[in-house]
PDB file of C-alpha atoms in Angstrom:
ATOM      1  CA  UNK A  20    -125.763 -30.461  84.388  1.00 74.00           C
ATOM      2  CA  UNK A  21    -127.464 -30.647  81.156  1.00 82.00           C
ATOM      3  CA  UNK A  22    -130.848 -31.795  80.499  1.00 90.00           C
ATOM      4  CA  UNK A  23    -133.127 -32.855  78.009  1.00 94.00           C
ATOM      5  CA  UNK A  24    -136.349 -34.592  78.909  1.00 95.00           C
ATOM      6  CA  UNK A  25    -139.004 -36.128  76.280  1.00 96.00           C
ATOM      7  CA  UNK A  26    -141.561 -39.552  76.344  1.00 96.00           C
ATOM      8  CA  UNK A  27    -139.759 -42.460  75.552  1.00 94.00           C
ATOM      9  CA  UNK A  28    -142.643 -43.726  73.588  1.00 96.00           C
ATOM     10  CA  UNK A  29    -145.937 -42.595  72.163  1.00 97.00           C
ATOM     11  CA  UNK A  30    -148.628 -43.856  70.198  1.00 98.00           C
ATOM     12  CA  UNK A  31    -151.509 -42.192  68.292  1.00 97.00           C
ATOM     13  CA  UNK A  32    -154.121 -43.170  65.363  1.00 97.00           C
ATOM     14  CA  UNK A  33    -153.664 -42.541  61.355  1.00 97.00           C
ATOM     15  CA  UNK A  34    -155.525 -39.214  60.905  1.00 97.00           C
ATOM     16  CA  UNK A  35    -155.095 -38.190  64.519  1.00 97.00           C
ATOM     17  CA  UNK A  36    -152.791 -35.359  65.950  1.00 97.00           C
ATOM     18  CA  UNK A  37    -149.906 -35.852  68.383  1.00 98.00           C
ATOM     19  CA  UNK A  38    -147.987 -33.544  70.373  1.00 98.00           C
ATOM     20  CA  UNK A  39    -144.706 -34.142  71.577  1.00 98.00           C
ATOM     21  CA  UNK A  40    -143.228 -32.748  74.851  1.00 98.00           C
ATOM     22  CA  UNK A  41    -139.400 -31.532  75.638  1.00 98.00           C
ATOM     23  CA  UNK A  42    -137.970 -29.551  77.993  1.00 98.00           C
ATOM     24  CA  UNK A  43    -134.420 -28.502  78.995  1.00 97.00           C
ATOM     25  CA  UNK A  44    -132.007 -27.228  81.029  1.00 95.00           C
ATOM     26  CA  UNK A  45    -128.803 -26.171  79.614  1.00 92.00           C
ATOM     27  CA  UNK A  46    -126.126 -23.910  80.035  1.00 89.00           C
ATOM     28  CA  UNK A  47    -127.379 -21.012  77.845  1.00 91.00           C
ATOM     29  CA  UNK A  48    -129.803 -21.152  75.200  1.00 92.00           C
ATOM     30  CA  UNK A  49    -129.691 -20.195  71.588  1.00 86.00           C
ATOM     31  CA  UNK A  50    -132.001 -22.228  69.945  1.00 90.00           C
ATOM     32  CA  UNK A  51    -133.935 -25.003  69.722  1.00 93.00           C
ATOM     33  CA  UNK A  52    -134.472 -28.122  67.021  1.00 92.00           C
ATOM     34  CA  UNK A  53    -136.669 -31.306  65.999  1.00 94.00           C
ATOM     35  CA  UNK A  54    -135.554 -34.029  64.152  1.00 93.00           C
ATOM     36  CA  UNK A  55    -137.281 -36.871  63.036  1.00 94.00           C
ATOM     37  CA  UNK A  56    -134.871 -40.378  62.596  1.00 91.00           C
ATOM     38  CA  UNK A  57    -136.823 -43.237  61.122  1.00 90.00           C
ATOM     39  CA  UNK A  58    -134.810 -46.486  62.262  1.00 84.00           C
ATOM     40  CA  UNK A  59    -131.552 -46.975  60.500  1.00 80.00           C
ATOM     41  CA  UNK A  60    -131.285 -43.296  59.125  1.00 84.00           C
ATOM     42  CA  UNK A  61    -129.844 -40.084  60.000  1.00 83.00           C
ATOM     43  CA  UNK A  62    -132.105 -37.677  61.648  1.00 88.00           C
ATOM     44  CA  UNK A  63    -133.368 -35.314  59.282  1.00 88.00           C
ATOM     45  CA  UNK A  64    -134.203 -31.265  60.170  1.00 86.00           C
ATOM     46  CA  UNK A  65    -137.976 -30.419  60.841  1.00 92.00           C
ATOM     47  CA  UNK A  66    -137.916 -27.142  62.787  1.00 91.00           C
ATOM     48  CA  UNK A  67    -135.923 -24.677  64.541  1.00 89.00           C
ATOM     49  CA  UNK A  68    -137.427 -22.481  67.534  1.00 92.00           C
ATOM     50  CA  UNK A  69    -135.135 -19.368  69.114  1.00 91.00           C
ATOM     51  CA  UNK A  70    -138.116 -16.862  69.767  1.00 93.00           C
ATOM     52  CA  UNK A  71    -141.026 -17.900  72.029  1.00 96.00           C
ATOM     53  CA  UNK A  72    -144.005 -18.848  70.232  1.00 96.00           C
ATOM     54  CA  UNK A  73    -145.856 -20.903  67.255  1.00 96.00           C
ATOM     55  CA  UNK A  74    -143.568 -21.848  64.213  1.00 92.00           C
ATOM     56  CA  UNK A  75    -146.335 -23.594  61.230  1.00 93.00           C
ATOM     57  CA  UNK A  76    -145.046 -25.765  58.679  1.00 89.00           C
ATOM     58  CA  UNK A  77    -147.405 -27.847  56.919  1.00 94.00           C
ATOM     59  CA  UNK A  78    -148.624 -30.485  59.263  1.00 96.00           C
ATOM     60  CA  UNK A  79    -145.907 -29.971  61.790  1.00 96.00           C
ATOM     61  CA  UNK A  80    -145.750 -27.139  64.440  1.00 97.00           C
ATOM     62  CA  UNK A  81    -142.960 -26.687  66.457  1.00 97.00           C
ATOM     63  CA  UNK A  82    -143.487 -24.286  69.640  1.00 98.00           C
ATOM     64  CA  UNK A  83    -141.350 -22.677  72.347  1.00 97.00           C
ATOM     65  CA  UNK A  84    -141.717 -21.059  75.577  1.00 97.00           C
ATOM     66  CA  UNK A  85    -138.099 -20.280  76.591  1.00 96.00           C
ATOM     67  CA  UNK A  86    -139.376 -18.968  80.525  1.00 96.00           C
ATOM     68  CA  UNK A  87    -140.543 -22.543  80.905  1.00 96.00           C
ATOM     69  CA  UNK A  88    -137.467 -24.418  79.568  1.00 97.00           C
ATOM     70  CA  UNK A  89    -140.235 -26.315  77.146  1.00 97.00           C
ATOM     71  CA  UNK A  90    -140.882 -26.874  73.758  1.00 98.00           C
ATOM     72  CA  UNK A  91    -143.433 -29.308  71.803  1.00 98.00           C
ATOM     73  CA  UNK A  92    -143.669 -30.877  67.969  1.00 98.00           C
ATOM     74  CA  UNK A  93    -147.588 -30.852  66.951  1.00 98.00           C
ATOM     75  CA  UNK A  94    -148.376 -33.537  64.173  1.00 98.00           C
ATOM     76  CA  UNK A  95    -151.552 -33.209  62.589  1.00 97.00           C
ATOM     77  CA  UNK A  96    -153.237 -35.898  60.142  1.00 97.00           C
ATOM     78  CA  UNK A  97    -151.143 -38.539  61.064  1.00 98.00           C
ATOM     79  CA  UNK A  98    -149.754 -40.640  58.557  1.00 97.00           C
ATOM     80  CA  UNK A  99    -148.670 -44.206  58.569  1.00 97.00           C
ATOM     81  CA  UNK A 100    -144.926 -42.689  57.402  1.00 96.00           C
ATOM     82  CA  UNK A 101    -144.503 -40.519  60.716  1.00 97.00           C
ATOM     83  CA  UNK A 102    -143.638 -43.354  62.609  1.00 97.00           C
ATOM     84  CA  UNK A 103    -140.362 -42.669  63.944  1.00 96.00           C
ATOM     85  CA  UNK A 104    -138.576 -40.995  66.562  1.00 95.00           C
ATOM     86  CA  UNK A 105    -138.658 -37.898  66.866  1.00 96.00           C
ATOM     87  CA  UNK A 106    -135.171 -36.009  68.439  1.00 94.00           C
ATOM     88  CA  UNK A 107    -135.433 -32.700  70.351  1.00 95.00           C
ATOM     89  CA  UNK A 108    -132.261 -30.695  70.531  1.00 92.00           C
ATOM     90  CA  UNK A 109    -131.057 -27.580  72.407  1.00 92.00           C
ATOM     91  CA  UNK A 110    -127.858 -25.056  71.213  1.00 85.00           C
ATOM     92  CA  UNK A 111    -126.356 -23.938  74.288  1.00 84.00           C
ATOM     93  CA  UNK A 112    -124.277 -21.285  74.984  1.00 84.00           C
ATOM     94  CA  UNK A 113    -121.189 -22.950  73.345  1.00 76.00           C
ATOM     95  CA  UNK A 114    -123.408 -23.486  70.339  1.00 73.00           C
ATOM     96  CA  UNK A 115    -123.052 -27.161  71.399  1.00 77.00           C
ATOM     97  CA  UNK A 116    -126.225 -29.423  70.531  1.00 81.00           C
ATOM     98  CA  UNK A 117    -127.287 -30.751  73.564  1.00 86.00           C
ATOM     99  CA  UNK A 118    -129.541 -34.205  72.455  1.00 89.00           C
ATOM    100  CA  UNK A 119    -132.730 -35.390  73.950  1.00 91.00           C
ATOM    101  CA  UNK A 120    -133.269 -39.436  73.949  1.00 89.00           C
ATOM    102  CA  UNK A 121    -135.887 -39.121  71.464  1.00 92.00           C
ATOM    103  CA  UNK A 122    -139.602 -40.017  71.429  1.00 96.00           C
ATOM    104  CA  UNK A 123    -140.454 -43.258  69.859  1.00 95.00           C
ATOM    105  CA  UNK A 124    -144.037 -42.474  68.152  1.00 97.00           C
ATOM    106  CA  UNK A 125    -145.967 -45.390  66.658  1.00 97.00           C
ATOM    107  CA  UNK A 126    -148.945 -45.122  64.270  1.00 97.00           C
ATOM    108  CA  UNK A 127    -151.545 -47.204  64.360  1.00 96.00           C
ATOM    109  CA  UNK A 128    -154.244 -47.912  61.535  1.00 94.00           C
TER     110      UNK A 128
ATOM    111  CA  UNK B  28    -130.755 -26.999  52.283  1.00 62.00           C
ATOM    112  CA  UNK B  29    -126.772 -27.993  52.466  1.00 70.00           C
ATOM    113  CA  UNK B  30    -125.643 -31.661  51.621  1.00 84.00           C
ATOM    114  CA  UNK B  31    -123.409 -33.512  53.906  1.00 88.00           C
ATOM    115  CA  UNK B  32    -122.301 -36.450  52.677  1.00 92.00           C
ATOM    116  CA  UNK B  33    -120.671 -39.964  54.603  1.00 93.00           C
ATOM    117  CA  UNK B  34    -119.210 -42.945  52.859  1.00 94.00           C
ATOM    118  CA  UNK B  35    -119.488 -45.788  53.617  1.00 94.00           C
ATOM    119  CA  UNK B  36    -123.062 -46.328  54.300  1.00 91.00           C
ATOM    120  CA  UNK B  37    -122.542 -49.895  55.498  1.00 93.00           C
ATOM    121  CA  UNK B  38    -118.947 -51.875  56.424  1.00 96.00           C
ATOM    122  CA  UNK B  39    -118.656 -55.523  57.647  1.00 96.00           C
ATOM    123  CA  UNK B  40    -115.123 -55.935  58.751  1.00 96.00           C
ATOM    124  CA  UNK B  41    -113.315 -58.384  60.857  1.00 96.00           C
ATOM    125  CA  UNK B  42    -111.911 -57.584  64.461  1.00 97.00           C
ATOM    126  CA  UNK B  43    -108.603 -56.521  64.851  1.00 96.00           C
ATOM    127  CA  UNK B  44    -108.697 -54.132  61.445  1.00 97.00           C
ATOM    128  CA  UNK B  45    -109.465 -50.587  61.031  1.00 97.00           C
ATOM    129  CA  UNK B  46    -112.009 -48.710  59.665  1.00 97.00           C
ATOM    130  CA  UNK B  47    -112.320 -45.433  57.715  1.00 97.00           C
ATOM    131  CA  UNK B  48    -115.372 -43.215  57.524  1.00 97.00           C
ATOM    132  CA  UNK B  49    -115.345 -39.904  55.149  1.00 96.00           C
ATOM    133  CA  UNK B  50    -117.709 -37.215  55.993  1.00 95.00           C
ATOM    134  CA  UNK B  51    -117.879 -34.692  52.972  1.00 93.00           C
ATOM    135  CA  UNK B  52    -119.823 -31.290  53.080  1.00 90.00           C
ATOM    136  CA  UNK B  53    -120.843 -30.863  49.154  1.00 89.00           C
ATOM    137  CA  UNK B  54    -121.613 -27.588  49.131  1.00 83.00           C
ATOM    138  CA  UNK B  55    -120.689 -25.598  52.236  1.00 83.00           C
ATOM    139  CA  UNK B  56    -117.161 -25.066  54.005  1.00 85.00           C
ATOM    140  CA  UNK B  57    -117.979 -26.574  57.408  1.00 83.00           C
ATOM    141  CA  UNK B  58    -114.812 -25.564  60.179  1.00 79.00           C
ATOM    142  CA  UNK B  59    -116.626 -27.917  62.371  1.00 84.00           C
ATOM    143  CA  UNK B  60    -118.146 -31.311  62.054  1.00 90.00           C
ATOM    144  CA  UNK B  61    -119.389 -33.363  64.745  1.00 91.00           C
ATOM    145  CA  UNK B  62    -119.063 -37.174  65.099  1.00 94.00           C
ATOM    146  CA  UNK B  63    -122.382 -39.117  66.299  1.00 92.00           C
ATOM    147  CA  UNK B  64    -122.282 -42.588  67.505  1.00 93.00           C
ATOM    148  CA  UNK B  65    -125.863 -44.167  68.381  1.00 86.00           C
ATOM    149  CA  UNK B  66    -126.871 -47.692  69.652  1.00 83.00           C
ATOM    150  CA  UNK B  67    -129.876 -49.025  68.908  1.00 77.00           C
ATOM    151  CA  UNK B  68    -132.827 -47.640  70.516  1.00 70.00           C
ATOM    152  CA  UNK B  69    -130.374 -44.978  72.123  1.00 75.00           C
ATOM    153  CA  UNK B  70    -130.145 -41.370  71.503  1.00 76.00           C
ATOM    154  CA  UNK B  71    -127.128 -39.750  69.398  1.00 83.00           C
ATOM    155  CA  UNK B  72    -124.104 -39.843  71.657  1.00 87.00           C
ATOM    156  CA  UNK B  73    -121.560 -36.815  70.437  1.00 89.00           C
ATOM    157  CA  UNK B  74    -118.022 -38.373  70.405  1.00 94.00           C
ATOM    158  CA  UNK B  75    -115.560 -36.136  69.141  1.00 93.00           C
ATOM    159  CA  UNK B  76    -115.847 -32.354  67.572  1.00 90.00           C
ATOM    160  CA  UNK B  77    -113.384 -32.283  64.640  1.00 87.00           C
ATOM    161  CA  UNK B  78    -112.048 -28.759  63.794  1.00 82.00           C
ATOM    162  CA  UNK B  79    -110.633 -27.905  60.742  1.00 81.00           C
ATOM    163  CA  UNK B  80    -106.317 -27.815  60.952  1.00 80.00           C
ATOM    164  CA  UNK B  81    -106.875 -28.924  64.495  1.00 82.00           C
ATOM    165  CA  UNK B  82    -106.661 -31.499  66.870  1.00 87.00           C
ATOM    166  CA  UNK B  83    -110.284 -32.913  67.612  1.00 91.00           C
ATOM    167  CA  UNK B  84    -112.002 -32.428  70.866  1.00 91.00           C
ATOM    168  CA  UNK B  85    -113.049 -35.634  72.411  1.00 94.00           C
ATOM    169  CA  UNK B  86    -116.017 -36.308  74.480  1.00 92.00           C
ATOM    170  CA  UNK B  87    -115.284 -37.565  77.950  1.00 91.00           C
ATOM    171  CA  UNK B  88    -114.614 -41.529  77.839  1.00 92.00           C
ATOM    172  CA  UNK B  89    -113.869 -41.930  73.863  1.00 94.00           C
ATOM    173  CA  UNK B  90    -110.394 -43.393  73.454  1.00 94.00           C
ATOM    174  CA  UNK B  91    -108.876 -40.726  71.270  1.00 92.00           C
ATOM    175  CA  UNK B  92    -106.063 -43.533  69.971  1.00 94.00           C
ATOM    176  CA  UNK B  93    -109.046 -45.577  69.060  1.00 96.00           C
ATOM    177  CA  UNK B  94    -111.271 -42.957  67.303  1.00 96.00           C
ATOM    178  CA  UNK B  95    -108.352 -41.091  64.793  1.00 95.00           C
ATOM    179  CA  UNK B  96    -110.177 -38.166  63.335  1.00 93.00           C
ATOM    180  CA  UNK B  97    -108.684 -36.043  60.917  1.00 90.00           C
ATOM    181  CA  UNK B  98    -109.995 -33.181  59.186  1.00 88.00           C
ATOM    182  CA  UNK B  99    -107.247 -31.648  56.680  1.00 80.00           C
ATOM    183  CA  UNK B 100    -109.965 -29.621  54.542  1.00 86.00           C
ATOM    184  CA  UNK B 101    -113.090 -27.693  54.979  1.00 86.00           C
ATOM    185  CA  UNK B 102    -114.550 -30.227  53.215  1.00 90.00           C
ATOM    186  CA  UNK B 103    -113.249 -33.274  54.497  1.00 91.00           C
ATOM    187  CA  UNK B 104    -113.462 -35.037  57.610  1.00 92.00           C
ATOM    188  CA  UNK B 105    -112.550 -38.668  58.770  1.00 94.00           C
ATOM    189  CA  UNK B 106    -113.220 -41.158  61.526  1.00 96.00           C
ATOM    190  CA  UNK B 107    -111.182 -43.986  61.667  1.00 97.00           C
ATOM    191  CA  UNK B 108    -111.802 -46.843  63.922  1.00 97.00           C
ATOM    192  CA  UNK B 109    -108.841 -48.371  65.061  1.00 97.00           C
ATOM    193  CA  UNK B 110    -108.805 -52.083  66.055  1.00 96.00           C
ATOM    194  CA  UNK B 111    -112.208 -52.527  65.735  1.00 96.00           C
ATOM    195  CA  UNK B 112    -113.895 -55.097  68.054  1.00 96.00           C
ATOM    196  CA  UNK B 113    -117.584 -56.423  67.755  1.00 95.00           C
ATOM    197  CA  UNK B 114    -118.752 -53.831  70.916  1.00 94.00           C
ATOM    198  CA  UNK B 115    -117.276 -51.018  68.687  1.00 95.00           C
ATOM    199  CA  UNK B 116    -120.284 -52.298  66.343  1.00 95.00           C
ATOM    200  CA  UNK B 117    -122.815 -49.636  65.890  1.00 93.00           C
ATOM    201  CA  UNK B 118    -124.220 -46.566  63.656  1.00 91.00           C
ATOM    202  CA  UNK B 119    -121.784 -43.349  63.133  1.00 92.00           C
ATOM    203  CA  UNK B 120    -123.438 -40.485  62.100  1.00 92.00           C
ATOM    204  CA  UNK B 121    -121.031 -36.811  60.783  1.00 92.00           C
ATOM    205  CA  UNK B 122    -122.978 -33.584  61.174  1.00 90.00           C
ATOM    206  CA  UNK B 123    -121.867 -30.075  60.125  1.00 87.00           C
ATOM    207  CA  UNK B 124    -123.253 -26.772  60.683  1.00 76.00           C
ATOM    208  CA  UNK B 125    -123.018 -23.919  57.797  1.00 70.00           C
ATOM    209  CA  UNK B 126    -121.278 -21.000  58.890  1.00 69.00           C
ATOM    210  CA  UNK B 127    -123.182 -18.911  61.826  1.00 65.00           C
ATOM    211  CA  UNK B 128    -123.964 -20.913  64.958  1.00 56.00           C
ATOM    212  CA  UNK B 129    -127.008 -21.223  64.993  1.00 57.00           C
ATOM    213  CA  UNK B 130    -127.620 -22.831  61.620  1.00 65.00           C
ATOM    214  CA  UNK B 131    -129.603 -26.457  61.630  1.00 70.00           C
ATOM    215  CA  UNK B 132    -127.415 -29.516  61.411  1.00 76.00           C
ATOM    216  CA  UNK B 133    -127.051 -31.554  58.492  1.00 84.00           C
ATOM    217  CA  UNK B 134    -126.094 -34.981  58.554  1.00 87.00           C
ATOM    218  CA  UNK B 135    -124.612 -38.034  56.624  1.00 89.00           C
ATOM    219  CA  UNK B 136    -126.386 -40.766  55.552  1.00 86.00           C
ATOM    220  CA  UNK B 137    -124.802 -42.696  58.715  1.00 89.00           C
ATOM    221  CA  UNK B 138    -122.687 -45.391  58.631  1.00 92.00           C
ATOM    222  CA  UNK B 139    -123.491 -49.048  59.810  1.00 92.00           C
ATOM    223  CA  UNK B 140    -120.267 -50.674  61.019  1.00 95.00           C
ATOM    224  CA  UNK B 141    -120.801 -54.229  61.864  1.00 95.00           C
ATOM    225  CA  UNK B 142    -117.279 -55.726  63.403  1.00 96.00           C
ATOM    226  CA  UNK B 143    -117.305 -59.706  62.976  1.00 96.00           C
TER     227      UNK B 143
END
């Protein structure tokens, strides 16, 4: 079957960086995405990964090592607004999102 | 990036009725639109692919008689909820894809369906 696994929940510190884990196994693989869903909204698009390797933008990093089946979000200088959950998604080889349960991350001051 | 757009955001209605929910893609022709439903605290659960001039695709355990979808236009797709009941309460989220599979999803605002 199909697999997506991330941390339920994670905390970190205003200022701090997080980094948020996800791996998958799934028929095929032709990409890779990050959402972020603050409670009550739609997600909204942070990053897509297909190549292995270190994708920069701004204070969020998204990277991807397809041999392992793993991929992680980075957040640097935490703000009070990233609380949220963060989604990790995989397009498989029916360019069918496959959906992780999300990572719940909490901000403290 | 592309604009998909989902009306209502929000719908109190009481059991026993239906319920309509337009997703709209503003500026792209999307063949394929997807149809989220999520529970608090729970993940997006994928209910039904709708295909353009075709019948939708239904994920395994989603009443099809229930969940009507129709999607007559590039543009335009629909999810109506049949008989709604207060367990059918919950947050329904359209997504489309731009053309090339391997585009990012864009999604609706959501709609919160509350079934008194």
């Amino acid at each position: 079957g199909q697999n997506i696994d991330q941390p339920t929940e994670m905390t970190a510190t205003e200022g701090a960086i997080v980094q948020i884990n996800c791996t998958y196994q799934t028929s095929g693989f032709n990409g890779l995405f990050w959402y972020q869903q603050h409670a009550g909204e739609a997600p909204t698009f942070l990053s897509y990964n297909v190549l292995d390797g270190l994708e920069e933008k701004g204070r969020f990093s998204s990277f991807l090592s397809r041999s392992k089946g793993y991929s992680y979000l980075l957040l640097k200088e935490l703000q009070m607004k990233d609380s949220a959950s963060y989604l990790c998604a995989v397009l498989d080889s029916n360019y069918q999102l496959i959906w992780g349960a999300g990572t719940k991350l909490i901000i403290k001051p | 990036g592309a604009v998909v757009s989902q009306h209502p955001s929000r719908v109190i209605c009481k059991s026993g009725t239906s319920v309509k929910i337009e997703c709209r893609s503003l500026d792209f022709q999307a063949t394929t639109m997807f149809w989220y439903r999520q529970f608090p605290k729970q993940s997006l659960m994928l209910m039904a692919t709708s295909n353009e001039g075709s019948k939708a695709t239904y994920e395994q355990g989603v009443e099809k008689d229930k969940f009507l979808i129709n999607h007559a236009s590039l543009t335009l797709s629909t999810l109506t909820v049949t008989s709604a009941h207060p367990e059918d309460s919950s947050f329904y989220i359209c997504s489309a894809r731009a053309p090339g599979g391997d585009t990012e999803a864009f999604f609706g605002q959501g709609t919160r369906l509350t079934v008194v």
